[in-house]
mmCIF file of C-alpha atoms and ligand atoms in Angstrom:
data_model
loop_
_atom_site.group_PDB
_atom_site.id
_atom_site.type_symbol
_atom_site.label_atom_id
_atom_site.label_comp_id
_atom_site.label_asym_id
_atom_site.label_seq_id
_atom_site.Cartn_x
_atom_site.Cartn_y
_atom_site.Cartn_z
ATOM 1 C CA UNK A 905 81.971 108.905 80.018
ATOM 2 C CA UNK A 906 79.737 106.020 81.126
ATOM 3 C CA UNK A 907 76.831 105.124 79.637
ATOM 4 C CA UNK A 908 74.444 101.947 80.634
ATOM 5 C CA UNK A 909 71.737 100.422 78.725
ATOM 6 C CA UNK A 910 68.990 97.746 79.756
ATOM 7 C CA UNK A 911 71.692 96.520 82.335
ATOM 8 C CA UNK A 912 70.860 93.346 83.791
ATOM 9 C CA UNK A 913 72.543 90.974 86.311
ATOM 10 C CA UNK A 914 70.964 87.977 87.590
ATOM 11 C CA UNK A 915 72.793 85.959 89.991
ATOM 12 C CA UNK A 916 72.257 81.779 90.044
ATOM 13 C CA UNK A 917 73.254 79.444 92.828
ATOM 14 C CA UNK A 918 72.178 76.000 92.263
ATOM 15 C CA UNK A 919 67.817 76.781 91.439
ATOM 16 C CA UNK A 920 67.923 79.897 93.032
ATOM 17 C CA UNK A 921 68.226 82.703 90.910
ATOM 18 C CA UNK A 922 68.343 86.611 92.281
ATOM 19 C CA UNK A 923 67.867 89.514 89.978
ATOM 20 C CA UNK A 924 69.620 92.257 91.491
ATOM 21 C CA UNK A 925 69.766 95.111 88.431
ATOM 22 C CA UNK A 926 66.675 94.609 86.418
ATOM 23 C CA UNK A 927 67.340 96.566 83.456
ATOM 24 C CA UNK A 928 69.153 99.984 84.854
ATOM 25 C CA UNK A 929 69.862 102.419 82.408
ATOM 26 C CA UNK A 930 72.371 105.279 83.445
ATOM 27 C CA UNK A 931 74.762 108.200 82.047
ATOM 28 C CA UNK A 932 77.394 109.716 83.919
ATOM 29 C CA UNK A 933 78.984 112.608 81.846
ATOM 30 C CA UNK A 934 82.671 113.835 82.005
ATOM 31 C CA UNK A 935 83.273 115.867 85.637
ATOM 32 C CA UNK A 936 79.710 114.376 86.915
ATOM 33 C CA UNK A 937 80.518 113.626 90.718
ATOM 34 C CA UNK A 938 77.605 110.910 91.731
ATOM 35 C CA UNK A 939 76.570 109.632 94.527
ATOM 36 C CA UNK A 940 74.543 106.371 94.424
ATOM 37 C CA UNK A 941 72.422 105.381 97.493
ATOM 38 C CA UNK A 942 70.137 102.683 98.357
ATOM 39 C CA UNK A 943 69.276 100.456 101.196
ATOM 40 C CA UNK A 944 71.466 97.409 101.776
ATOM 41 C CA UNK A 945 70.935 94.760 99.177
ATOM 42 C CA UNK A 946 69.270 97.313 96.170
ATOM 43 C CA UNK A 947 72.229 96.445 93.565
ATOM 44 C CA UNK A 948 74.441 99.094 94.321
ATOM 45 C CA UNK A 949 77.275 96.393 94.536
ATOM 46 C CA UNK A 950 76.452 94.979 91.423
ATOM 47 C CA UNK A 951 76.062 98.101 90.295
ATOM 48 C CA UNK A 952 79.528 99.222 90.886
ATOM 49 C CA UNK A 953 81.125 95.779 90.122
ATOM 50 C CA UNK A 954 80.089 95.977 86.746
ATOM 51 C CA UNK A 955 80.926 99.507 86.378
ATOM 52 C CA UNK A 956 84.720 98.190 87.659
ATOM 53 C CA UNK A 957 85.106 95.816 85.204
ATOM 54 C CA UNK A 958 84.970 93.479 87.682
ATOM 55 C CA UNK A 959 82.074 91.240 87.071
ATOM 56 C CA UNK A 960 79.669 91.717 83.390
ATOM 57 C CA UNK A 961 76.319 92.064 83.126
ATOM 58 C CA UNK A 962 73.748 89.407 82.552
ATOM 59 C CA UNK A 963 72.383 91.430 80.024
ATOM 60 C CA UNK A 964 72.887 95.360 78.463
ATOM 61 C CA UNK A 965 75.229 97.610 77.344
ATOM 62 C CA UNK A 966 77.863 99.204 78.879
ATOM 63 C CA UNK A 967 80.315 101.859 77.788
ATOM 64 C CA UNK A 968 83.378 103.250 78.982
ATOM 65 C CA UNK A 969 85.529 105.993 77.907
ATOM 66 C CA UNK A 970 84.391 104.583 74.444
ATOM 67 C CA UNK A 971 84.895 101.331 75.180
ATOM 68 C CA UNK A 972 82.052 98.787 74.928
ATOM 69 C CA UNK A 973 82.960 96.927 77.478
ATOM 70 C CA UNK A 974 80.377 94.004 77.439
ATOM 71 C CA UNK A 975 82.520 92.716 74.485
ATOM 72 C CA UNK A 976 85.695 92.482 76.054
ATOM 73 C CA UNK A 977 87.314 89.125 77.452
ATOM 74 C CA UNK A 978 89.306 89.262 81.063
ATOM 75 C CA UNK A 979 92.424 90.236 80.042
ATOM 76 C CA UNK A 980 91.299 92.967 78.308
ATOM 77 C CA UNK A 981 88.541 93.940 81.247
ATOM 78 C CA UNK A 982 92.131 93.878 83.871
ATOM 79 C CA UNK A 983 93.867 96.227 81.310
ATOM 80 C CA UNK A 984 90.449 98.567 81.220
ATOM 81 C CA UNK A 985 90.701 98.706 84.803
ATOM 82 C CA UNK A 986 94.163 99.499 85.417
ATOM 83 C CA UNK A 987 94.285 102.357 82.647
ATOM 84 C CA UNK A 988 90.730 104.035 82.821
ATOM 85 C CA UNK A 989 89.385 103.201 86.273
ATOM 86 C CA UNK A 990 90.593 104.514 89.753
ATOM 87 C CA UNK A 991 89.375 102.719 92.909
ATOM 88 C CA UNK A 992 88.307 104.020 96.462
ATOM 89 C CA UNK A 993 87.149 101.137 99.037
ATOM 90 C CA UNK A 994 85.534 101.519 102.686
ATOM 91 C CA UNK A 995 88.537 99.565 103.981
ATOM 92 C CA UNK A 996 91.563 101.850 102.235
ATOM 93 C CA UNK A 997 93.172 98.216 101.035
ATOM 94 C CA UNK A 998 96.729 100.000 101.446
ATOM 95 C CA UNK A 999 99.519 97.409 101.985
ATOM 96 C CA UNK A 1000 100.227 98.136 105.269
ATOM 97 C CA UNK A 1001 104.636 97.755 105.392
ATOM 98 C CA UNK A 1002 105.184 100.091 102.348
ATOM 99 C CA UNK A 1003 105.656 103.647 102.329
ATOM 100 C CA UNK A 1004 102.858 106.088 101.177
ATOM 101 C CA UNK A 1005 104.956 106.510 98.006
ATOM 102 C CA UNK A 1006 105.417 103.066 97.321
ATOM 103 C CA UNK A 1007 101.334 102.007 97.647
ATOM 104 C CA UNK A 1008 101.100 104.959 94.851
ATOM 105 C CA UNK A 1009 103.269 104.113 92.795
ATOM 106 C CA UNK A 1010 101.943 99.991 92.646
ATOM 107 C CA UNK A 1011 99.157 101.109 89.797
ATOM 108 C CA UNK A 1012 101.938 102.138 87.561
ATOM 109 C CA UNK A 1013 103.827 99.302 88.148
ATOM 110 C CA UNK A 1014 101.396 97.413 86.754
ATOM 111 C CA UNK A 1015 101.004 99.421 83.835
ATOM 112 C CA UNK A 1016 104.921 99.174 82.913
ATOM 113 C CA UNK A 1017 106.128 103.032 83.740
ATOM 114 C CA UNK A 1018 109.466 103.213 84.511
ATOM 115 C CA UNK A 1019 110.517 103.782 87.791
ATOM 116 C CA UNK A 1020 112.099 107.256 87.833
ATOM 117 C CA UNK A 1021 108.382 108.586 86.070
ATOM 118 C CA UNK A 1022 106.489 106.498 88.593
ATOM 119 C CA UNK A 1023 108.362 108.225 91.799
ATOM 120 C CA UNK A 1024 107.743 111.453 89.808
ATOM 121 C CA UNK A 1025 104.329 110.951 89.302
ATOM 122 C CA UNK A 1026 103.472 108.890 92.870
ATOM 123 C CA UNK A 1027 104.850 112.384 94.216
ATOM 124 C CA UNK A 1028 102.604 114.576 92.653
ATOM 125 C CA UNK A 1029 99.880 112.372 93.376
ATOM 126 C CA UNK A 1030 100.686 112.730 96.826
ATOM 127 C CA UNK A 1031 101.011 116.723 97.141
ATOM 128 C CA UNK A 1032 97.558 116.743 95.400
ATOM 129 C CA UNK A 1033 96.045 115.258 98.270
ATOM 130 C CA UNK A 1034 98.112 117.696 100.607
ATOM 131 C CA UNK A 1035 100.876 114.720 101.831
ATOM 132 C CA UNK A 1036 103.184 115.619 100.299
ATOM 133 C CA UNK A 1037 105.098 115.504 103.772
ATOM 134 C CA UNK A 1038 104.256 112.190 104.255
ATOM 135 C CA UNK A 1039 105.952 110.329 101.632
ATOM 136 C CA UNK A 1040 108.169 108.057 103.447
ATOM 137 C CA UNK A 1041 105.780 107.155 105.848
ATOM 138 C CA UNK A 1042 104.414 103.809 105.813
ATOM 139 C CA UNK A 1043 100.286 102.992 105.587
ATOM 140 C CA UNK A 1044 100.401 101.616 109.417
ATOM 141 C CA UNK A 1045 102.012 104.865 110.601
ATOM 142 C CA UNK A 1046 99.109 107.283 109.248
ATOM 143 C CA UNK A 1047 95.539 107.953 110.344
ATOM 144 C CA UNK A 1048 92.678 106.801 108.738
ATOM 145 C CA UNK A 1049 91.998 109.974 106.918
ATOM 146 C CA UNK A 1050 95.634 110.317 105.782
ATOM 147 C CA UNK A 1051 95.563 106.627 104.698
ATOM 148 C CA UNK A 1052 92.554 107.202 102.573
ATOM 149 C CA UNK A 1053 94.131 110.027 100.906
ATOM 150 C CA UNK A 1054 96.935 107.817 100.375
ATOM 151 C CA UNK A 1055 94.284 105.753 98.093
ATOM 152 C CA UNK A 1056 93.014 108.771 96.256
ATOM 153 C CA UNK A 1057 96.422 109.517 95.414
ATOM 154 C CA UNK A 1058 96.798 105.551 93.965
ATOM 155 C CA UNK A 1059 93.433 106.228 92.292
ATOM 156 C CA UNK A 1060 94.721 108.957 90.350
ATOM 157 C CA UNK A 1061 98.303 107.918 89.424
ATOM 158 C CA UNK A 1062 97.152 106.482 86.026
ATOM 159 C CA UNK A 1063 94.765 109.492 85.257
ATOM 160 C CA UNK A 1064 91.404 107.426 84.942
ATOM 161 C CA UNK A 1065 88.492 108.431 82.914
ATOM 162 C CA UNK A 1066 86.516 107.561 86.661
ATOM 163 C CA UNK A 1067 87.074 107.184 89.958
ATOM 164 C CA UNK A 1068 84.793 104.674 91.566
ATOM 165 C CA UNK A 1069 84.390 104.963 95.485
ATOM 166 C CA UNK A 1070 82.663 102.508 97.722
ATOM 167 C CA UNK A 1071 82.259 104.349 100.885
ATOM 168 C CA UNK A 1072 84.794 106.153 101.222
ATOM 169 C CA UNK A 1073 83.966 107.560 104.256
ATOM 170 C CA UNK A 1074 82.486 105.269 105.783
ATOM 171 C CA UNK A 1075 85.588 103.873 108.442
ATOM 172 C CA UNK A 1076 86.221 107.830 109.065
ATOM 173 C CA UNK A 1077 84.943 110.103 112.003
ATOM 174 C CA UNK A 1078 82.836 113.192 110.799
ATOM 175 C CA UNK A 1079 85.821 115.379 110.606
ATOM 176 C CA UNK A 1080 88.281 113.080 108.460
ATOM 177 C CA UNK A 1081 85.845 111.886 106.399
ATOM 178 C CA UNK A 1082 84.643 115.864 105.638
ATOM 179 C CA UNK A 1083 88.566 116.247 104.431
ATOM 180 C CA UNK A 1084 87.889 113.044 102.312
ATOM 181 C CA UNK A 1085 85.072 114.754 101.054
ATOM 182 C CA UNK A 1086 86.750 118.267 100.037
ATOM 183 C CA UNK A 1087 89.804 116.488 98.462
ATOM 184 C CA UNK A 1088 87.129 114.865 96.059
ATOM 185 C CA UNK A 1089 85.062 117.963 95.793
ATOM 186 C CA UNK A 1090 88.573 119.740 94.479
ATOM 187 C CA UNK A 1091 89.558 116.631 92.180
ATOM 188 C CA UNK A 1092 85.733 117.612 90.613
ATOM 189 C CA UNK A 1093 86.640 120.836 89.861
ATOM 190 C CA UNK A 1094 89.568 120.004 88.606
ATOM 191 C CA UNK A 1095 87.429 117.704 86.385
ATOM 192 C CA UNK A 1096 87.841 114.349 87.644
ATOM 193 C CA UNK A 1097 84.656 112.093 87.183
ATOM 194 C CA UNK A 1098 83.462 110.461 90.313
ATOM 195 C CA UNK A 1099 81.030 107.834 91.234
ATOM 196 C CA UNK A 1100 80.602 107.331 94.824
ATOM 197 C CA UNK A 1101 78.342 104.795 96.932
ATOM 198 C CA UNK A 1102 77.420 106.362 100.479
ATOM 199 C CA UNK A 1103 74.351 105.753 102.823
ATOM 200 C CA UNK A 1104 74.504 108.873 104.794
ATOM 201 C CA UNK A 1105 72.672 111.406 103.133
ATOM 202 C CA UNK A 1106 74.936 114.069 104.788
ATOM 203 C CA UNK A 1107 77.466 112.666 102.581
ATOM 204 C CA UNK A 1108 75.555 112.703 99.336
ATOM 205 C CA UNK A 1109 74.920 116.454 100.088
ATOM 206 C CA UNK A 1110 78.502 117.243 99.028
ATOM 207 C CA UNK A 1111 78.484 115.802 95.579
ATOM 208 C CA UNK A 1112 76.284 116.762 92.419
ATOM 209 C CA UNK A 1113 73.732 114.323 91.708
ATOM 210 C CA UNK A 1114 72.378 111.561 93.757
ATOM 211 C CA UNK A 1115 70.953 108.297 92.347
ATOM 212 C CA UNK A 1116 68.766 106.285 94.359
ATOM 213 C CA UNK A 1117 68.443 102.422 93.890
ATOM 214 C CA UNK A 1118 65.832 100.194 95.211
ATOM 215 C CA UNK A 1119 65.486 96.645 94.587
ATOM 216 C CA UNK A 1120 67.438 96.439 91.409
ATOM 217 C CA UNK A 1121 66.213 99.667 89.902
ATOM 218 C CA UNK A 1122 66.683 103.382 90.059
ATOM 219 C CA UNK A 1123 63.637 105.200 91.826
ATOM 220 C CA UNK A 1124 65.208 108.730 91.835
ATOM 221 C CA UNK A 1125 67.771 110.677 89.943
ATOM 222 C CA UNK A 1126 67.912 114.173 90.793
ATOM 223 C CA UNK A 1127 70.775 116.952 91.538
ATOM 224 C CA UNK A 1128 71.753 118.164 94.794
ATOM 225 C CA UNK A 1129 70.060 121.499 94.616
ATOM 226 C CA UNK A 1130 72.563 123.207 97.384
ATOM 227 C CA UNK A 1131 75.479 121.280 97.291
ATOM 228 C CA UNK A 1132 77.742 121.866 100.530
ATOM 229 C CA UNK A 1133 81.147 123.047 98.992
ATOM 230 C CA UNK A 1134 83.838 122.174 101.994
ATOM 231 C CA UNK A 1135 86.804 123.799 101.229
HETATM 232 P P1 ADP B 971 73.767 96.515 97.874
HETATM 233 O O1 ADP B 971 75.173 96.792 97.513
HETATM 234 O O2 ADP B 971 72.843 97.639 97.523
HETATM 235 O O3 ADP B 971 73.642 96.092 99.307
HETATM 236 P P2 ADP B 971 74.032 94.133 96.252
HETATM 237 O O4 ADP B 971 74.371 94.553 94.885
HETATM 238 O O5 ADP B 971 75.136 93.627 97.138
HETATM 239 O O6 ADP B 971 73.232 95.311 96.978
HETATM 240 O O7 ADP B 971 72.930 93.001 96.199
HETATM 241 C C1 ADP B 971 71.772 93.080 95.356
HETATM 242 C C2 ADP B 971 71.039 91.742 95.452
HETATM 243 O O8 ADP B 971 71.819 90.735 94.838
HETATM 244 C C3 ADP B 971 70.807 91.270 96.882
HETATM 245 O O9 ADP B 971 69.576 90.561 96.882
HETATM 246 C C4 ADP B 971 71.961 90.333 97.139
HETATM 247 O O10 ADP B 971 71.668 89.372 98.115
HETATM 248 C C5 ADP B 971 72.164 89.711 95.760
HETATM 249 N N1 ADP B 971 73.578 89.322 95.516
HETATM 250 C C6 ADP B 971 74.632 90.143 95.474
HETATM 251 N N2 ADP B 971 75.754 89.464 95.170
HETATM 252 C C7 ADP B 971 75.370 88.181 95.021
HETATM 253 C C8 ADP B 971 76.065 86.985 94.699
HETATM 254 N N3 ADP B 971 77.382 86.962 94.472
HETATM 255 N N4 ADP B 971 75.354 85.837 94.639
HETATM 256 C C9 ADP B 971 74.025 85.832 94.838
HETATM 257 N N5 ADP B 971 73.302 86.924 95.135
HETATM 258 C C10 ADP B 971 73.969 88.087 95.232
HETATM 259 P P1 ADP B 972 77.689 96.184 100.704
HETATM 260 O O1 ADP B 972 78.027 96.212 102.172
HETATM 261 O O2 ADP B 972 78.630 96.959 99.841
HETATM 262 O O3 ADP B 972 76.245 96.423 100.419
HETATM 263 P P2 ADP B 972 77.089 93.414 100.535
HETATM 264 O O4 ADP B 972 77.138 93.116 101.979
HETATM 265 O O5 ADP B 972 75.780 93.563 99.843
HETATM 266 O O6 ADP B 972 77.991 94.697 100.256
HETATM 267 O O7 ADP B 972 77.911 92.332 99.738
HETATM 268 C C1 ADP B 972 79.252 92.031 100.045
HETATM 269 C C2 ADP B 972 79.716 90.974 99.066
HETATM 270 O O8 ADP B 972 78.947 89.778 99.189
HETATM 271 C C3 ADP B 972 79.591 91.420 97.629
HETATM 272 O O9 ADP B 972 80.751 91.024 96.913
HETATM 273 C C4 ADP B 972 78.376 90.686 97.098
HETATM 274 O O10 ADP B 972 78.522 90.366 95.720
HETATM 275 C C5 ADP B 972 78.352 89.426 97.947
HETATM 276 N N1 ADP B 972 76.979 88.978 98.224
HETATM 277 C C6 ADP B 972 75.950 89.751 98.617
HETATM 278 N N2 ADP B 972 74.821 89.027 98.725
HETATM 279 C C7 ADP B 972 75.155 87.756 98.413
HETATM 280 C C8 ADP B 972 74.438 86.526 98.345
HETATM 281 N N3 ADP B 972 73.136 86.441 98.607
HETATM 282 N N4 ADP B 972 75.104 85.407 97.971
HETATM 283 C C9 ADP B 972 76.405 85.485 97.704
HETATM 284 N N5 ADP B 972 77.152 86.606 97.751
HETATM 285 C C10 ADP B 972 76.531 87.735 98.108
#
């Protein structure tokens, strides 16, 4: 599903150049669910920007779904995102004044369904991640851990090959962000690829595999021998 090679990103301001992946090289098969750790500044942004189609490598390979994607232009990097990647942020990035239907419908706005499929679809999205009863409500009226669902269920409206999730639980208390945790868990087994950034380790327990960065490189890549099932 994703496959890295040699990845490199330097970053340049003026004479001062960073190197913050150093030649990573990574696979993440079909129904993997990854967590990548790392302490703060160790590339895991970069890491996940690139992996976004958001910003390209200095230097490597990376593929997609099939898709080499260090040979694409913009245009065809924003249409790669919309159709193959689903994102999860910290910070939810609902709109705050439209329903819970409406933020999941948005993706497939985008990507030109018509409207009647989109409600249809926005719908199901939304009973997957048990709101179903929530529909009508807007972003500002639900909890954090309902709002973040709300963003799962946008993640999945166009049926990525990935979802990508930048701590995810990280503006959640213990409990909501354990119900964060066994929605994913269930989207795994229902084969959905995730990649995940977390620091807590208690976290990283509940996926599959953990990958550890450290200044631009991975140190350790090994699978979570008891994984915590939570549901
Ligand atoms: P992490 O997400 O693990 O905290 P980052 O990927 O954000 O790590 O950063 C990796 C390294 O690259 C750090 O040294 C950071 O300061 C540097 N860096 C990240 N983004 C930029 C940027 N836009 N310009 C310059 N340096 C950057
Ligand atoms: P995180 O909290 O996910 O580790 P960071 O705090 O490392 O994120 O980075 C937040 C944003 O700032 C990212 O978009 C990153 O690219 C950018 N950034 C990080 N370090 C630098 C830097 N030294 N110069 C410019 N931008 C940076």
């Amino acid at each position: 599903m994703i496959k890295i090679e040699n990845l490199k990103k330097i970053y340049k301001n003026g004479s001062v150049s960073v190197e913050a992946l150093k030649g990573v090289n990574m696979e993440v098969n079909q129904g993997e669910f990854v967590s990548i750790m790392g302490p703060s500044g160790s590339g895991k942004s970069t890491l996940m920007n690139i992996l976004g189609c958001l910003d390209k490598p200095s230097q490597g390979r990376y593929e997609l779904d099939g898709e080499k994607i260090e040979e694409l232009n913009d245009s065809q990097l924003a249409g790669i995102r919309n159709k193959k990647i689903g994102f999860v942020f910290q910070s939810f990035n609902l709109l705050p004044r439209i329903t819970a239907l409406k933020n999941v419908e948005l993706p497939m706005m985008y990507a030109g369904v018509p409207s009647k499929e989109r409600r249809k679809r926005a719908i199901e999205a939304l009973e997957r991640v048990g709101l179903g009863d929530r529909l009508e409500h807007k972003s500002s009226e639900l909890s954090g851990g309902q709002r973040q669902r709300v963003a799962i269920a946008r993640a999945l409206v166009n049926q990525p090959a990935v979802i990508l999730a930048d701590e995810p639980t990280g503006n959640l208390d213990t409990k909501s962000g354990d119900e964060i945790m066994a929605i994913f868990q269930r989207l795994n087994e229902e084969g959905v690829t995730i990649v995940m950034v977390t620091h807590e380790p208690e976290i990283a327990q509940h996926t599959k595999r953990v990958v550890t960065f450290r200044d631009g490189e991975i140190i350790e890549d090994k699978f979570v021998e008891n994984q915590i099932i939570l549901h």
